[in-house]
Amino acid sequence: MIEGVTDKGYYTNSFHLDVEKKVNPYDKIDFEAPYPPLANGGFICYGEYPNIQHNLRALEDVWDYSYQHVPYYGTNTPIDECYECGFTGEFECTSKGFTCPKCGNHDASRVSVTRRVCGYLGSPDARPFNAGKQEEVKRRVKHLGNGQIG
């Protein structure tokens, strides 16, 4: 067992920076930028973001930077929705699934949860991840804090 590598229940995919590394989006792009030419099986660089509806300029700045440094960039931002209380944003991710932070609802038929996995958007509330992928999603950090860059 290698601490911090094989003890997490998942492996970091391809050339991506570990999901737990707390870096700003520019440093993440810079870290991953050299690898797409070597990844002949496909690639995507992406950033995890909080709800930034009120600071779209920050996201546009990151997109402009990514356009200059990587050939394919994706953005992950919370769009979960609870049909019980009307909450929209990011649900709490646990090892057992997803829960509305406002009312505690975790009934898969009464929520909509969307996450990107291996470049594709999916609904883990309707079709759950395996344990390793759930652990990786649970540990993802945001690359913009409080809607600010960095």
Short mmCIF file of C-alpha atoms in Angstrom, two decimals:
data_model
loop_
_atom_site.label_atom_id
_atom_site.label_comp_id
_atom_site.label_asym_id
_atom_site.label_seq_id
_atom_site.Cartn_x
_atom_site.Cartn_y
_atom_site.Cartn_z
CA MET A 1 0.00 0.00 0.00
CA ILE A 2 1.35 3.43 -0.95
CA GLU A 3 -0.12 6.21 1.19
CA GLY A 4 -1.87 8.85 -0.88
CA VAL A 5 -1.73 6.71 -4.02
CA THR A 6 -3.15 3.21 -3.63
CA ASP A 7 -5.10 3.74 -0.40
CA LYS A 8 -7.84 6.01 -1.80
CA GLY A 9 -10.06 3.44 -3.50
CA TYR A 10 -9.45 4.95 -6.96
CA TYR A 11 -6.62 5.98 -9.28
CA THR A 12 -6.32 9.38 -10.93
CA ASN A 13 -7.17 9.08 -14.61
CA SER A 14 -4.60 9.68 -17.32
CA PHE A 15 -2.56 12.88 -16.92
CA HIS A 16 -4.96 14.71 -14.62
CA LEU A 17 -3.82 16.46 -11.48
CA ASP A 18 -5.15 14.61 -8.42
CA VAL A 19 -8.72 15.75 -7.64
CA GLU A 20 -7.70 16.63 -4.06
CA LYS A 21 -4.99 19.14 -5.08
CA LYS A 22 -6.13 22.63 -4.09
CA VAL A 23 -4.83 24.72 -6.96
CA ASN A 24 -6.27 27.57 -8.98
CA PRO A 25 -7.56 26.77 -12.48
CA TYR A 26 -4.53 28.31 -14.19
CA ASP A 27 -2.05 26.10 -12.32
CA LYS A 28 -4.18 23.04 -13.11
CA ILE A 29 -4.22 23.94 -16.81
CA ASP A 30 -0.45 24.56 -16.77
CA PHE A 31 0.18 21.20 -15.07
CA GLU A 32 -1.94 19.27 -17.61
CA ALA A 33 -1.01 21.26 -20.77
CA PRO A 34 2.07 19.22 -21.80
CA TYR A 35 0.21 15.90 -21.87
CA PRO A 36 -2.60 16.05 -24.51
CA PRO A 37 -0.15 15.56 -27.40
CA LEU A 38 0.98 12.32 -25.71
CA ALA A 39 -2.54 11.04 -24.97
CA ASN A 40 -3.40 9.51 -28.33
CA GLY A 41 -6.45 7.75 -26.88
CA GLY A 42 -8.26 11.03 -26.24
CA PHE A 43 -8.10 13.69 -23.57
CA ILE A 44 -9.96 16.45 -21.77
CA CYS A 45 -8.74 19.01 -19.28
CA TYR A 46 -11.42 20.34 -16.96
CA GLY A 47 -11.98 22.50 -13.92
CA GLU A 48 -14.33 22.11 -10.97
CA TYR A 49 -16.19 25.29 -10.05
CA PRO A 50 -18.69 26.40 -7.42
CA ASN A 51 -21.92 28.11 -8.44
CA ILE A 52 -20.55 31.18 -10.20
CA GLN A 53 -23.72 32.55 -11.78
CA HIS A 54 -22.92 35.97 -10.37
CA ASN A 55 -19.28 36.00 -11.50
CA LEU A 56 -19.33 34.76 -15.07
CA ARG A 57 -16.36 37.00 -15.90
CA ALA A 58 -14.12 34.78 -13.75
CA LEU A 59 -15.17 31.73 -15.74
CA GLU A 60 -14.70 33.58 -19.03
CA ASP A 61 -11.15 34.50 -17.95
CA VAL A 62 -10.38 30.83 -17.31
CA TRP A 63 -11.88 29.83 -20.67
CA ASP A 64 -9.73 32.43 -22.45
CA TYR A 65 -6.63 31.07 -20.70
CA SER A 66 -7.54 27.45 -21.47
CA TYR A 67 -8.11 28.32 -25.14
CA GLN A 68 -4.48 29.42 -25.34
CA HIS A 69 -3.01 26.43 -23.46
CA VAL A 70 -5.01 23.21 -23.97
CA PRO A 71 -6.89 21.83 -26.97
CA TYR A 72 -10.02 20.64 -25.11
CA TYR A 73 -11.38 22.11 -21.87
CA GLY A 74 -14.50 21.28 -19.89
CA THR A 75 -16.23 23.09 -17.05
CA ASN A 76 -17.95 21.36 -14.13
CA THR A 77 -20.32 23.53 -12.11
CA PRO A 78 -23.17 22.43 -9.82
CA ILE A 79 -26.60 22.05 -11.41
CA ASP A 80 -28.24 19.66 -8.95
CA GLU A 81 -31.92 20.14 -8.13
CA CYS A 82 -34.21 18.94 -5.34
CA TYR A 83 -37.84 18.39 -6.29
CA GLU A 84 -38.89 18.40 -2.61
CA CYS A 85 -37.70 21.86 -1.51
CA GLY A 86 -36.67 23.51 -4.79
CA PHE A 87 -32.96 23.82 -3.93
CA THR A 88 -30.62 24.24 -6.90
CA GLY A 89 -26.85 24.08 -6.56
CA GLU A 90 -24.54 21.34 -5.32
CA PHE A 91 -25.74 18.33 -3.35
CA GLU A 92 -23.58 16.81 -0.62
CA CYS A 93 -21.66 13.82 -1.95
CA THR A 94 -21.16 10.92 0.46
CA SER A 95 -19.99 7.35 0.05
CA LYS A 96 -23.68 6.34 -0.08
CA GLY A 97 -24.87 8.86 -2.68
CA PHE A 98 -26.07 12.45 -2.89
CA THR A 99 -28.16 14.47 -0.41
CA CYS A 100 -29.88 17.85 -0.69
CA PRO A 101 -28.05 20.22 1.70
CA LYS A 102 -31.24 22.19 2.38
CA CYS A 103 -33.80 19.48 3.28
CA GLY A 104 -31.80 16.22 3.45
CA ASN A 105 -33.70 14.57 0.57
CA HIS A 106 -31.81 11.66 -1.00
CA ASP A 107 -34.68 9.95 -2.84
CA ALA A 108 -33.32 9.38 -6.36
CA SER A 109 -36.82 9.80 -7.83
CA ARG A 110 -37.14 13.28 -6.24
CA VAL A 111 -33.77 14.79 -7.19
CA SER A 112 -31.66 15.52 -10.24
CA VAL A 113 -27.90 15.16 -9.78
CA THR A 114 -25.43 15.64 -12.64
CA ARG A 115 -21.69 14.93 -12.61
CA ARG A 116 -19.04 14.60 -15.31
CA VAL A 117 -17.32 11.22 -15.38
CA CYS A 118 -14.59 10.48 -17.92
CA GLY A 119 -15.73 13.40 -20.07
CA TYR A 120 -19.43 12.50 -20.05
CA LEU A 121 -22.26 14.05 -18.03
CA GLY A 122 -24.30 11.51 -16.09
CA SER A 123 -26.92 11.19 -13.36
CA PRO A 124 -25.39 9.21 -10.49
CA ASP A 125 -28.64 9.48 -8.52
CA ALA A 126 -30.36 7.40 -11.22
CA ARG A 127 -27.39 5.17 -12.12
CA PRO A 128 -24.90 5.14 -9.22
CA PHE A 129 -21.13 5.12 -9.63
CA ASN A 130 -19.00 2.24 -8.42
CA ALA A 131 -17.42 2.75 -4.99
CA GLY A 132 -14.09 3.99 -6.37
CA LYS A 133 -15.64 6.61 -8.64
CA GLN A 134 -17.98 7.76 -5.85
CA GLU A 135 -14.93 8.25 -3.59
CA GLU A 136 -13.11 10.22 -6.30
CA VAL A 137 -16.15 12.47 -6.90
CA LYS A 138 -16.52 13.01 -3.14
CA ARG A 139 -12.91 14.27 -2.91
CA ARG A 140 -13.04 16.74 -5.82
CA VAL A 141 -12.04 20.28 -4.87
CA LYS A 142 -13.13 23.51 -6.55
CA HIS A 143 -10.63 25.45 -8.64
CA LEU A 144 -12.31 28.78 -7.94
CA GLY A 145 -13.02 29.73 -4.35
CA ASN A 146 -16.05 31.85 -3.44
CA GLY A 147 -16.48 32.80 -7.10
CA GLN A 148 -12.99 34.33 -7.19
CA ILE A 149 -10.06 33.14 -9.25
CA GLY A 150 -7.43 31.32 -7.22
#
